[in-house]
Short mmCIF file of C-alpha atoms and ligand atoms in Angstrom, two decimals:
data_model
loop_
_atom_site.label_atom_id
_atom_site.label_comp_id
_atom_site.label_asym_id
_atom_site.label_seq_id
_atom_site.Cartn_x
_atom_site.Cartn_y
_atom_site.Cartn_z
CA UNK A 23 -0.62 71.09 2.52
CA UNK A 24 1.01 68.19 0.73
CA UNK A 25 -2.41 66.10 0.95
CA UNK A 26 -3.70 69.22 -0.83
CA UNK A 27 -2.23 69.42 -3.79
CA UNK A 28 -2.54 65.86 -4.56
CA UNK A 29 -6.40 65.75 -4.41
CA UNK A 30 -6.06 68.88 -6.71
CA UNK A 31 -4.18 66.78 -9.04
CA UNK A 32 -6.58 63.86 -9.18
CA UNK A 33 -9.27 66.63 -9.66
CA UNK A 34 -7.76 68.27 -12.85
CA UNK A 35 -7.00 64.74 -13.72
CA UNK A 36 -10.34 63.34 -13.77
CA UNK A 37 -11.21 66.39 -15.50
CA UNK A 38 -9.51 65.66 -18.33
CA UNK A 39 -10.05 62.41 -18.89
CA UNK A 40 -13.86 63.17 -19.06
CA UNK A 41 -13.89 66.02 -21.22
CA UNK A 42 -11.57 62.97 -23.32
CA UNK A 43 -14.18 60.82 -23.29
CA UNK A 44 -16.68 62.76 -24.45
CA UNK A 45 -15.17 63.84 -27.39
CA UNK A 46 -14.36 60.82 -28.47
CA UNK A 47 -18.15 59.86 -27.92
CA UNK A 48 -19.12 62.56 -30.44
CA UNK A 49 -16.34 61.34 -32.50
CA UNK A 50 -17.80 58.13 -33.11
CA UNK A 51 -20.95 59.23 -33.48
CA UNK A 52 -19.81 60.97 -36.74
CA UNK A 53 -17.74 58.10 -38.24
CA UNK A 54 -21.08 56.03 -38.50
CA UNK A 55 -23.27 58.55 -39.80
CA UNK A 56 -24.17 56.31 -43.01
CA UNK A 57 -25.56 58.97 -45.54
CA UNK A 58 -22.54 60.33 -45.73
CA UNK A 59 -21.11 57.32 -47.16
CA UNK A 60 -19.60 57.31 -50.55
CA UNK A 61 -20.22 54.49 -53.00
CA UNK A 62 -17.44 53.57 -54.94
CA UNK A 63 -18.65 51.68 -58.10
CA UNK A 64 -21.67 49.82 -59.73
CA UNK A 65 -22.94 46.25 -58.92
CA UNK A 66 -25.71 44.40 -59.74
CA UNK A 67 -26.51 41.50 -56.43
CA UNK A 68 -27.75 37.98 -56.82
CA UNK A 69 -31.29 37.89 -55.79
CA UNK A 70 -32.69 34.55 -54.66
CA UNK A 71 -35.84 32.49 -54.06
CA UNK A 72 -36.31 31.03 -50.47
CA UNK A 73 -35.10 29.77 -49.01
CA UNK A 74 -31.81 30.42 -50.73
CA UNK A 75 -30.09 33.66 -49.53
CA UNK A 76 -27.70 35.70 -51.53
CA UNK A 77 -23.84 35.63 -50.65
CA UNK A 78 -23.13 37.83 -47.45
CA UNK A 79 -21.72 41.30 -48.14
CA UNK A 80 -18.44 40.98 -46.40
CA UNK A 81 -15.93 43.49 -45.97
CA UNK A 82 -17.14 45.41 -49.77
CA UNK A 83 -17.30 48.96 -49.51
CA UNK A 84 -20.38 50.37 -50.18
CA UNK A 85 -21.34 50.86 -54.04
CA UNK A 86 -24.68 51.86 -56.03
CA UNK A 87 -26.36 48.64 -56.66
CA UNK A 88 -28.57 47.88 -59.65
CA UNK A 89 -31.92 45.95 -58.78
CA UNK A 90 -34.33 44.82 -61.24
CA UNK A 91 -37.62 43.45 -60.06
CA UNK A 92 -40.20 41.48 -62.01
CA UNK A 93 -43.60 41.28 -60.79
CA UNK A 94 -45.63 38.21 -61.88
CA UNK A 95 -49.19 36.43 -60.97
CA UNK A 96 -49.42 33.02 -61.45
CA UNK A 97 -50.47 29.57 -60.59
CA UNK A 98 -49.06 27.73 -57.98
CA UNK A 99 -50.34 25.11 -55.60
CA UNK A 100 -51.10 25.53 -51.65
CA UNK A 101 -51.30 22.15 -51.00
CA UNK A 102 -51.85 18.92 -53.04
CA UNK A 103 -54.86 19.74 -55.42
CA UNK A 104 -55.56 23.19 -54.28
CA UNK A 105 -54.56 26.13 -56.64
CA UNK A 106 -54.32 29.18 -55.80
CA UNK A 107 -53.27 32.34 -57.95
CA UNK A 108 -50.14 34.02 -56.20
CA UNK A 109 -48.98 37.59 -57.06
CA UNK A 110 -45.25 37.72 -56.37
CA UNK A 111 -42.41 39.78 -56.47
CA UNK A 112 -39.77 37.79 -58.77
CA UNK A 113 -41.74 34.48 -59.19
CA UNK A 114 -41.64 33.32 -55.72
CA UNK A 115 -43.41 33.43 -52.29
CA UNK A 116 -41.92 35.59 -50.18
CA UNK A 117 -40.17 37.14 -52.75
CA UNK A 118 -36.95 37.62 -54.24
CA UNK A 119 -34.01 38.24 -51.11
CA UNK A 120 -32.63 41.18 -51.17
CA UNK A 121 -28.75 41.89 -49.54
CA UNK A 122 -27.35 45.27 -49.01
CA UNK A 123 -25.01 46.92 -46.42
CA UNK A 124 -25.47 50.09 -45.07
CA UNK A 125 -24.56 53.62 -47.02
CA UNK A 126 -25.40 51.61 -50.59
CA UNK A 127 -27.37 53.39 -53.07
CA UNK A 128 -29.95 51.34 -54.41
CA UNK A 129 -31.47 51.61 -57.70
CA UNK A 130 -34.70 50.00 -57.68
CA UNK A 131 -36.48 48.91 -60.82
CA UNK A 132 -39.59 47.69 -60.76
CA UNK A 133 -41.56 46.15 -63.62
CA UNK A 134 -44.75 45.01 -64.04
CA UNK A 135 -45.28 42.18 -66.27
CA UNK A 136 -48.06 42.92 -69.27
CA UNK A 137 -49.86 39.48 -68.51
CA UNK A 138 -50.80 40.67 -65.06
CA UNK A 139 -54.10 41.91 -64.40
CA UNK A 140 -53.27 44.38 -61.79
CA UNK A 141 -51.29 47.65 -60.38
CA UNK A 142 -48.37 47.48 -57.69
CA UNK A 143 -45.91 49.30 -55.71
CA UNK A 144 -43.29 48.43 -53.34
CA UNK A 145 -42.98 49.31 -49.81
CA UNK A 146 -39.38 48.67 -47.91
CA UNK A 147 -39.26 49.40 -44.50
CA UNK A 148 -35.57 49.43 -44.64
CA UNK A 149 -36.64 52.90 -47.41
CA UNK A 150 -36.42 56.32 -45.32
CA UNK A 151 -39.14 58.35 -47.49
CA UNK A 152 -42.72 58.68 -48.21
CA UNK A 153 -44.38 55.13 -48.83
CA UNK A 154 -40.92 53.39 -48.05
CA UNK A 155 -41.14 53.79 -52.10
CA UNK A 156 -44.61 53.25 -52.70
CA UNK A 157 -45.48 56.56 -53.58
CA UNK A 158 -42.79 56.59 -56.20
CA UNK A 159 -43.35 53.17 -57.55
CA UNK A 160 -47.35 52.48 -58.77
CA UNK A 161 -46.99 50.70 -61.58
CA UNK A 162 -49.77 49.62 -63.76
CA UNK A 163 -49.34 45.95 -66.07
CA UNK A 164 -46.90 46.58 -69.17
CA UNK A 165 -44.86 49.17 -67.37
CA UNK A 166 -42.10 50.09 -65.06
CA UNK A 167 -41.13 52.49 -63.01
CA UNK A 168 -37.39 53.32 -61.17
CA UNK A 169 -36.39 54.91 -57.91
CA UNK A 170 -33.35 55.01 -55.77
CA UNK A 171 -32.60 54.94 -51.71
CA UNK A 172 -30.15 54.56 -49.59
CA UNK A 173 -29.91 52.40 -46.85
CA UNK A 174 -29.00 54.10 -43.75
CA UNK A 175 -30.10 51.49 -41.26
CA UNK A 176 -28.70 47.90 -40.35
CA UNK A 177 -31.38 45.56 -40.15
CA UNK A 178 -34.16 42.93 -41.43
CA UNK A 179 -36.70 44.71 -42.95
CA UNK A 180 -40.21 43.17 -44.52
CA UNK A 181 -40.78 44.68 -48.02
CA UNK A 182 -44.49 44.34 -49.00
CA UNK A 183 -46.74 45.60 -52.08
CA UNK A 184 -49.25 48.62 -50.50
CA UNK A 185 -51.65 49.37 -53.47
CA UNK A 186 -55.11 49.35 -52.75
CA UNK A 187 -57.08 47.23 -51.32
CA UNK A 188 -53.49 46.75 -49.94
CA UNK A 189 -54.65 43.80 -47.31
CA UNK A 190 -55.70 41.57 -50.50
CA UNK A 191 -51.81 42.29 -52.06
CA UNK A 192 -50.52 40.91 -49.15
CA UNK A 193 -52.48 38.27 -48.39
CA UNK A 194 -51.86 37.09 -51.99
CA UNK A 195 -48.28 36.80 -51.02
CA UNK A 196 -46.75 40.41 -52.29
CA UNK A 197 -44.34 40.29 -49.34
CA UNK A 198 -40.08 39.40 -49.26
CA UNK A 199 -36.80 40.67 -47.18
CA UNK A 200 -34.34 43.30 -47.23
CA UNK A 201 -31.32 42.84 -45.39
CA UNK A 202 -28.93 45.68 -44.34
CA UNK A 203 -26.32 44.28 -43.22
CA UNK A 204 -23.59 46.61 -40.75
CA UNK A 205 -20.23 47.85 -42.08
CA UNK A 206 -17.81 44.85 -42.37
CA UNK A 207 -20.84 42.60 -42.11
CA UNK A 208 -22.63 40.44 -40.20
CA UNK A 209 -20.68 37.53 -38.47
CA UNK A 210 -19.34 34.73 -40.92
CA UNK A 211 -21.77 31.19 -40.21
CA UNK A 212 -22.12 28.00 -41.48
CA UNK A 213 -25.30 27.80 -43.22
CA UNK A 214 -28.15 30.76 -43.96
CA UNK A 215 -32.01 30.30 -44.72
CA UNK A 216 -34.70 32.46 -45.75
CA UNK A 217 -38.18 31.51 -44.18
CA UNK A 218 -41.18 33.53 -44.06
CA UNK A 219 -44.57 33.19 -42.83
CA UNK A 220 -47.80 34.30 -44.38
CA UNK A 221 -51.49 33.74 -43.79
CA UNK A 222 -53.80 32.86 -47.01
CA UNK A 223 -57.86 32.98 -47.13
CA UNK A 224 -59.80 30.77 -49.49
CA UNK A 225 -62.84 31.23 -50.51
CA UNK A 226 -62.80 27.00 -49.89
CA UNK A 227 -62.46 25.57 -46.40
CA UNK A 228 -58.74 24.30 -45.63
CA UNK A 229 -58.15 21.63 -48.44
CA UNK A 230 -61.11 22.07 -50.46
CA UNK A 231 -59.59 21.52 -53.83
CA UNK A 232 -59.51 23.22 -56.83
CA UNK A 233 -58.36 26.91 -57.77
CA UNK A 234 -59.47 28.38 -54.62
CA UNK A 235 -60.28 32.34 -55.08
CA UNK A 236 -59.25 34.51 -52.42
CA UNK A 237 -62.35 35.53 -49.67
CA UNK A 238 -62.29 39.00 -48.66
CA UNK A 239 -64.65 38.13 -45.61
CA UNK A 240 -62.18 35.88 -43.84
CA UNK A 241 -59.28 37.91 -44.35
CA UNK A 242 -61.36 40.79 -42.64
CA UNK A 243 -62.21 38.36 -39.87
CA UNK A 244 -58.74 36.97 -39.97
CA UNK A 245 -59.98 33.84 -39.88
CA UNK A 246 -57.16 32.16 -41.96
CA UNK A 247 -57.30 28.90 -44.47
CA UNK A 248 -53.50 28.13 -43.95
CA UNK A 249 -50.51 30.01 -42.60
CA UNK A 250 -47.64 28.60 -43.98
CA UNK A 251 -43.71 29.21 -43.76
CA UNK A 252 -42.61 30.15 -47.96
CA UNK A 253 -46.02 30.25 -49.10
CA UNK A 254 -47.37 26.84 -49.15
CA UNK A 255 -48.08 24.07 -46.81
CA UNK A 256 -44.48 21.77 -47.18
CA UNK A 257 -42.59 24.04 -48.44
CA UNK A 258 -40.00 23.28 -46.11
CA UNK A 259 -40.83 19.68 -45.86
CA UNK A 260 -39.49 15.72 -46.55
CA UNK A 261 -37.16 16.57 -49.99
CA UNK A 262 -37.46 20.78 -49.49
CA UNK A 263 -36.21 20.43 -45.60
CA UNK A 264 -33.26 22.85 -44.72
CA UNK A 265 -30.51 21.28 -43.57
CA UNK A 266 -27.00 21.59 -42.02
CA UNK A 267 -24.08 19.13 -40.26
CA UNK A 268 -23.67 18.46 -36.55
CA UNK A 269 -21.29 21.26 -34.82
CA UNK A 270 -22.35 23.85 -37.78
CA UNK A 271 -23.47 27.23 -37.05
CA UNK A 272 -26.67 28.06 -38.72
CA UNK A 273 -28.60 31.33 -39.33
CA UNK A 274 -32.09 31.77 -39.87
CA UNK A 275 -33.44 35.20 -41.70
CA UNK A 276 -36.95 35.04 -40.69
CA UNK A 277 -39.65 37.34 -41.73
CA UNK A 278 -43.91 37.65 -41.13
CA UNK A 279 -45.80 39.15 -44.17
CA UNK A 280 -49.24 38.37 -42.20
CA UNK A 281 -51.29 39.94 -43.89
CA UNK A 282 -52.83 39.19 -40.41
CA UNK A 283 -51.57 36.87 -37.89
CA UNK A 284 -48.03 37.23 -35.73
CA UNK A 285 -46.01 34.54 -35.13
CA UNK A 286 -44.14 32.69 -32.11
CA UNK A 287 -41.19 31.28 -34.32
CA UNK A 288 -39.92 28.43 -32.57
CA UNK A 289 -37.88 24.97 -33.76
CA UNK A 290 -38.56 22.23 -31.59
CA UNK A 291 -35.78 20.68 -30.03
CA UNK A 292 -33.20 23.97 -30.32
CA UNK A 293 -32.52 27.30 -28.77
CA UNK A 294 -31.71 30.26 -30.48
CA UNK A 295 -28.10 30.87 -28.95
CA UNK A 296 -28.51 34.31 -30.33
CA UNK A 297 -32.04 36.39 -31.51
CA UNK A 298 -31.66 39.92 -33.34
CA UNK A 299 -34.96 40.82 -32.03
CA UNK A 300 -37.12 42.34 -34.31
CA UNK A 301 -34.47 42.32 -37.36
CA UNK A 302 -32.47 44.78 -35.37
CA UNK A 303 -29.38 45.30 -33.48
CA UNK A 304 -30.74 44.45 -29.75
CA UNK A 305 -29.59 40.41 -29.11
CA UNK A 306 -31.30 38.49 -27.10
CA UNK A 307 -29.23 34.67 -26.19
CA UNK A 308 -30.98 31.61 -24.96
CA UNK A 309 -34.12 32.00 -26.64
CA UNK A 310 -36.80 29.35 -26.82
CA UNK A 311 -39.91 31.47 -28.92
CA UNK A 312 -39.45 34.63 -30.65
CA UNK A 313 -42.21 37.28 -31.61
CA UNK A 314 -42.01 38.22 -35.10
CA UNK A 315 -44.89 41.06 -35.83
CA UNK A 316 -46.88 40.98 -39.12
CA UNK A 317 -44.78 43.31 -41.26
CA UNK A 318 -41.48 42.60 -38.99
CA UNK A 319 -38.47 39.77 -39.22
CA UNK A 320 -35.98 38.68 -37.06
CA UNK A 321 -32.59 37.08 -37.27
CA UNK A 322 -31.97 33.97 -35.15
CA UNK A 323 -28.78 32.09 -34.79
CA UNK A 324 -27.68 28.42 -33.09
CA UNK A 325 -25.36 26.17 -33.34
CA UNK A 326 -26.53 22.74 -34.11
CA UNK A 327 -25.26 19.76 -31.61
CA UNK A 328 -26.96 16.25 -32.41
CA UNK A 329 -28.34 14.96 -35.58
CA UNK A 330 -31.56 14.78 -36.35
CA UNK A 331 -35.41 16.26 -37.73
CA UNK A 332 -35.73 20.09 -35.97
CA UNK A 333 -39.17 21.04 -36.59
CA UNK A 334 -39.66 24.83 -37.25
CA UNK A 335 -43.30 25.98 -36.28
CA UNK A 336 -45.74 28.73 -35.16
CA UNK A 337 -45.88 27.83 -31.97
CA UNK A 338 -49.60 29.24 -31.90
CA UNK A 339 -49.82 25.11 -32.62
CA UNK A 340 -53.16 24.42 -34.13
CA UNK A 341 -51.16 26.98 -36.85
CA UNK A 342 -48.40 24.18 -37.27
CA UNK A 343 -50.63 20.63 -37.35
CA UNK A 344 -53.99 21.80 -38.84
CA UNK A 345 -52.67 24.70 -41.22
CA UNK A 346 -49.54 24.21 -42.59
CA UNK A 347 -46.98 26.34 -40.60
CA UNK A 348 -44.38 23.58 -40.13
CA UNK A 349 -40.87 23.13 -41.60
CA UNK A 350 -38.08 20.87 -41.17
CA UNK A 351 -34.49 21.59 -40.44
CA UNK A 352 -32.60 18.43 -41.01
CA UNK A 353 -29.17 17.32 -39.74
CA UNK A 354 -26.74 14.66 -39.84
CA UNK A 355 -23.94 13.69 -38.55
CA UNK A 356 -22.13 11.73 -35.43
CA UNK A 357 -24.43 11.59 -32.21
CA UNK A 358 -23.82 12.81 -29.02
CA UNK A 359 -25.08 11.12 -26.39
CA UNK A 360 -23.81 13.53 -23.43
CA UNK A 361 -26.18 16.46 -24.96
CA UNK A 362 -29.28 13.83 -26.20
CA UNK A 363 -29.41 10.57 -25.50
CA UNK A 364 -33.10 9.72 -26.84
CA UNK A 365 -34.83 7.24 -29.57
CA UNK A 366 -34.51 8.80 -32.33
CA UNK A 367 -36.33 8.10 -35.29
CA UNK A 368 -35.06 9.39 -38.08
CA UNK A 369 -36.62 11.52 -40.79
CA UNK A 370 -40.25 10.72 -39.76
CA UNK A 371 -42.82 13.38 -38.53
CA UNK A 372 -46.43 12.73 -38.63
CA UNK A 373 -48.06 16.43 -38.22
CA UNK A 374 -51.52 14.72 -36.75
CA UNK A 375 -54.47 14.07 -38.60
CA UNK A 376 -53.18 15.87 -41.78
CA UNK A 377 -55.39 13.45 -43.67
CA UNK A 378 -58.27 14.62 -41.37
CA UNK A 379 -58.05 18.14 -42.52
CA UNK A 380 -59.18 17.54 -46.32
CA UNK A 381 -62.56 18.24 -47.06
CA UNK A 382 -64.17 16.09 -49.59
CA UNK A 383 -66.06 17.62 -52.26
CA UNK A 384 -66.07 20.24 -55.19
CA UNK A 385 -64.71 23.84 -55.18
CA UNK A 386 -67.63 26.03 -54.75
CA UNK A 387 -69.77 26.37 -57.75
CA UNK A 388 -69.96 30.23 -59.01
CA UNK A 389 -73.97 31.11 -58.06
CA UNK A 390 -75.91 32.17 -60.79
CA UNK A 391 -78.05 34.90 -60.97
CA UNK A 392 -81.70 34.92 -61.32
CA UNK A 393 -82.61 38.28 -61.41
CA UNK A 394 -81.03 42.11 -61.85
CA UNK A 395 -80.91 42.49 -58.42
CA UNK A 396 -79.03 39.61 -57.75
CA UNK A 397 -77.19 40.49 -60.61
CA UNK A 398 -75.98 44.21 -59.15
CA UNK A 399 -75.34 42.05 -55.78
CA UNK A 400 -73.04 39.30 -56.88
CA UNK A 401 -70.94 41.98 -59.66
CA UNK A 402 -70.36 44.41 -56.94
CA UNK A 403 -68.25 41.74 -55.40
CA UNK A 404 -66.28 40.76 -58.49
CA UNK A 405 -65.80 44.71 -58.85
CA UNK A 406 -63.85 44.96 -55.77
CA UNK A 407 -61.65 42.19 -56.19
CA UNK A 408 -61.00 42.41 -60.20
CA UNK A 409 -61.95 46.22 -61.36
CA UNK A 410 -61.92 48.05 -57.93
CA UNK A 411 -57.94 48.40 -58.01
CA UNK A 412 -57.81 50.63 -61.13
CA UNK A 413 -61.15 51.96 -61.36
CA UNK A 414 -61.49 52.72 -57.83
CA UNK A 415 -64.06 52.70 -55.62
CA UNK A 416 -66.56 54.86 -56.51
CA UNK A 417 -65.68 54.19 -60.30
CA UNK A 418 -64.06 57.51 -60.39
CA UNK A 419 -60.45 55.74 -62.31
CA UNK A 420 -57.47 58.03 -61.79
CA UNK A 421 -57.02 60.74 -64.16
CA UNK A 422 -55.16 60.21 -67.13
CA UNK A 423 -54.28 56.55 -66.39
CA UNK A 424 -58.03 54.43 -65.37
CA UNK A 425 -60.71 55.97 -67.24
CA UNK A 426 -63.75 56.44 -64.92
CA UNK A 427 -66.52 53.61 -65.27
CA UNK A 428 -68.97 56.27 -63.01
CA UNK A 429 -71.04 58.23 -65.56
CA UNK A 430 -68.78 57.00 -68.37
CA UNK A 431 -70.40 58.71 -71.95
CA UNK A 432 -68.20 55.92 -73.07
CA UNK A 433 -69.75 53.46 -71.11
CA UNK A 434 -73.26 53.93 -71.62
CA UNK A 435 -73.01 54.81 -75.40
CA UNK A 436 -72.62 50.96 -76.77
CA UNK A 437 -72.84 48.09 -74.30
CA UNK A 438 -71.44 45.28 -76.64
CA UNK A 439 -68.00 47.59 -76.63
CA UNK A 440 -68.25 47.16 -73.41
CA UNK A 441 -68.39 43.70 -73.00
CA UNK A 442 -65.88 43.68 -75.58
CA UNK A 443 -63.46 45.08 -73.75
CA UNK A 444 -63.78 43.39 -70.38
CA UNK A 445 -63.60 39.88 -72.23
CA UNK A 446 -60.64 40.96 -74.09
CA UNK A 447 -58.90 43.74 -73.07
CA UNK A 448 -58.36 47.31 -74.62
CA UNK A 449 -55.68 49.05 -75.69
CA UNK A 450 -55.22 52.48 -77.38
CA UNK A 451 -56.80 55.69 -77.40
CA UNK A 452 -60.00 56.40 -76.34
CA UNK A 453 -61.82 59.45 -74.90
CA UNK A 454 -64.30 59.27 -71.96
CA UNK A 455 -66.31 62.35 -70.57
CA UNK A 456 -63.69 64.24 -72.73
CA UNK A 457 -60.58 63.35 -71.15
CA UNK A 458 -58.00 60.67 -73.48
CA UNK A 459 -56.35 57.95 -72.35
CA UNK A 460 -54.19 55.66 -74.01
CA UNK A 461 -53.20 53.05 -71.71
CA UNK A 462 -53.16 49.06 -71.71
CA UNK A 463 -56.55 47.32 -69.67
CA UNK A 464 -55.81 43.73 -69.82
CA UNK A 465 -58.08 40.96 -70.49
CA UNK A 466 -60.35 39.59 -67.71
CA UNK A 467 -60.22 36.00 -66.74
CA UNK A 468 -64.40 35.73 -66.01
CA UNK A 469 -66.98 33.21 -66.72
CA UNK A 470 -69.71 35.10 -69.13
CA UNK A 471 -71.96 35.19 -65.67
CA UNK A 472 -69.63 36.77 -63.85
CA UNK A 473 -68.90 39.47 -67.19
CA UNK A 474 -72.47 40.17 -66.97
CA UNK A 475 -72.91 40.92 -63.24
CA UNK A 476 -69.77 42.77 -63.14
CA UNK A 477 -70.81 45.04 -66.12
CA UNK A 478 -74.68 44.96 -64.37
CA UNK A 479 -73.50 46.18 -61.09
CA UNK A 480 -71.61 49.50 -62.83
CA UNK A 481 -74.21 50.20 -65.24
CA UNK A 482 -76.86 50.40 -62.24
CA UNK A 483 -74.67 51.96 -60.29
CA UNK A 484 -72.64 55.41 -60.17
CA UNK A 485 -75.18 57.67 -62.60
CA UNK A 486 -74.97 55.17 -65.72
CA UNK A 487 -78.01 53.92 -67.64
CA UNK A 488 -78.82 50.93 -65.74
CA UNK A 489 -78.86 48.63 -68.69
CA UNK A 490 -78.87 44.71 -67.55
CA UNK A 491 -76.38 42.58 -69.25
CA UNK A 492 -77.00 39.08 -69.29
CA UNK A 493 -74.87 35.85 -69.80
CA UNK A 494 -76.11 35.33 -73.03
CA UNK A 495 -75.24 39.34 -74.42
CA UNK A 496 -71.68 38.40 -72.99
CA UNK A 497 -71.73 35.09 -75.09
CA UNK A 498 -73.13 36.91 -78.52
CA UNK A 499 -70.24 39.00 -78.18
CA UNK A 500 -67.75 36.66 -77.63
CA UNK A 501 -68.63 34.63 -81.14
CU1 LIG B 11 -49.65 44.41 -55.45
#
């Protein structure tokens, strides 16, 4: 009898204590739900160039923060003697850095610089909504455009531009990071980086100088030119190396804007004592290689023991010696000879046969045209790299912002305007098959060949007149 009640106690007991536990499981379920965090107050956050990162978040309460975003393409150099022409978001390759913690509202605006030659948008995977923005944010050269989010999930997330042909945007190095970091925010290190890899297609082979146009073909074969860690081979070399002191923490936020390729991060001579795989809140510990998917990031953390040159690569390795994806993490301080007791020699790397890889020679010559036919061939290619983006495929343009080039009354009624207006832009209003516009085309960069196939290739094309324009029309008009 007496054993009796005593299991009936430790029944009701147990009881209890589970019907306890789940409600306090639902209970903290609610407490994180982040869009129902408040903001309190305005802020405008640092954003940096790699591989600088912004100060962390810390223990701030959420607020609405205030980002302005410049688009700009421009010149910069891949590797010694090769130009290539870079469209970035804020001036740099990946773009600017981004910091947030979760439940901020962010008030994104972007703007797209009137010297540019092309439309954008923005894509953030850390964005819950159509596009991750994009939808919201096309902007055309001249203009900008704002939209707000909030960020309801911790993380590393890639942002990236998606307007169309949205492969060639990337691959021209339209890619950067988001972070979101968790209430209170992440753990305090020593030192933080921003590195990101990208793959880049030239129409040259790998060190073929000069300004090196992009080539559609090999980024549809993804058969890559360079992939490189901040946009261009050394960025992270000799002078530009990372570094950090012996017994210091570091943390690496490391992102993959492909356009094609994924990448086994790895740093030679260090494991990552801690791996947010995938940017988000799994860890893995004692990793040697991590995975980081085109379009995806990951956060990896060690602690630095002996001094010396840590040499951050794709580990896919002809990647890292015969294309560029190699970086240096350099640090100094006391040795220790119970964790490595090696020659060391000190801030000399030799990737191999670097000097092997350039190509003597010219940058290829632009092919000249001897008839119409070739003439309609070589401009429909120039169309879809320089006039394809606006105008759209099939010439249609978008109504009310790109006039259509396909049966254009405007088009066909006066060639030299024509011309005109691809060698130096057009602004104002005009009226084509009926329908104004009054919008800003900017001026082309082309040779007068390439003005003339160009212009060739849409007037036989799309039910215009099929009038030929020749290099020498294009150079009568220019005078
Ligand atoms: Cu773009």
């Amino acid at each position: 009898m007496k054993k009796q009640i005593s299991q009936n106690r430790i029944f009701s007991i147990l009881v209890v204590a589970a019907i306890l536990f789940l409600w306090s499981c639902s209970k903290q379920e609610k407490a994180v739900d982040p869009a129902s965090i408040q903001v309190s107050g305005e802020l405008k956050p640092e954003l940096t160039a790699p591989p600088k990162v912004p100060f962390p978040v810390g223990n701030r309460p959420a607020k609405k923060l205030i980002i302005d975003m410049e688009i700009l393409e421009q010149e910069g150099e891949m590797v010694n003697g090769v130009k290539y022409i870079y469209w970035t978001f804020g001036g740099s390759v990946p773009g600017s850095f981004i910091r947030t913690r979760i439940g901020d509202e962010v008030e994104f605006t972007l703007k797209n610089h009137p010297d540019n030659k092309l439309p954008h948008n923005i894509d953030l995977h850390a964005v819950t909504g159509p596009g991750g923005g994009a939808e919201s944010s096309f902007v055309a050269p001249g203009h900008e455009i704002t939209f707000s989010f909030k960020t309801l999930n911790p993380g590393l997330y890639v942002y990236h531009c998606a307007t169309a042909p949205v492969g060639m945007h990337i691959a021209n190095g339209m890619y950067g990071l988001i972070l979101v970091e968790p209430e209170g925010g992440l753990a305090p290190v020593d030192k933080e980086y921003y590195i990101m890899q990208g793959d880049f297609y030239t129409k040259g082979a790998h060190g073929q100088p000069g300004l090196q146009p992009f080539d559609m073909q090999k980024a549809v074969d993804e058969n890559a030119d360079y992939v490189v860690f901040n946009g261009k081979v050394g960025a992270l070399n000799g002078d530009n190396a990372i570094t950090a002191k012996v017994g210091e923490t570091v943390r690496l936020f490391v992102g993959n804007g492909g356009p094609n390729l994924v990448s086994s991060f790895h740093v030679i001579g260090e494991i990552f004592d801690r791996v947010h795989i995938e940017g988000g809140s799994a860890i893995n510990e004692n990793v040697q290689t991590t995975l980081i998917p085109a379009g995806g990031a990951a956060i990896v953390e060690f602690k630095v023991d002996v001094p010396g040159t840590f040499i951050l690569v794709d580990h896919s390795i002809f990647r890292a010696f015969n294309k560029g994806a190699l970086g240096m993490l350099k640090v100094q301080g006391e040795e220790d000879k119970t964790i490595y007791s090696g020659k060391k020699q000190e801030g000399i790397y030799n990737p191999e046969g670097r000097a092997l890889q350039s190509m003597p020679g010219e940058a290829p010559a632009i092919p000249t045209a001897t008839s119409a036919a070739e003439r309609v061939k070589l401009g429909k290619q120039i169309y879809s790299q320089t006039c394809f983006a606006c105008h759209q495929g099939e010439g249609q343009g978008i109504p009310g912002v790109f006039p259509p080039l396909a049966n254009s009354d405007y088009l066909n009624a006066d060639v030299d305007r024509a011309i005109d207006i691809v060698l130096h832009g057009k602004t104002g209003e005009i009226t084509v098959n009926g329908e104004k516009y009054n919008s800003v085309m900017t001026a082309q960069t082309l040779s007068d060949e390439e003005v003339a196939n160009v212009l060739t290739f849409i007037y036989n094309n799309w039910g215009n007149n099929k009038t030929e324009v020749t290099p020498q029309m294009v150079a009568k008009v220019k005078k």
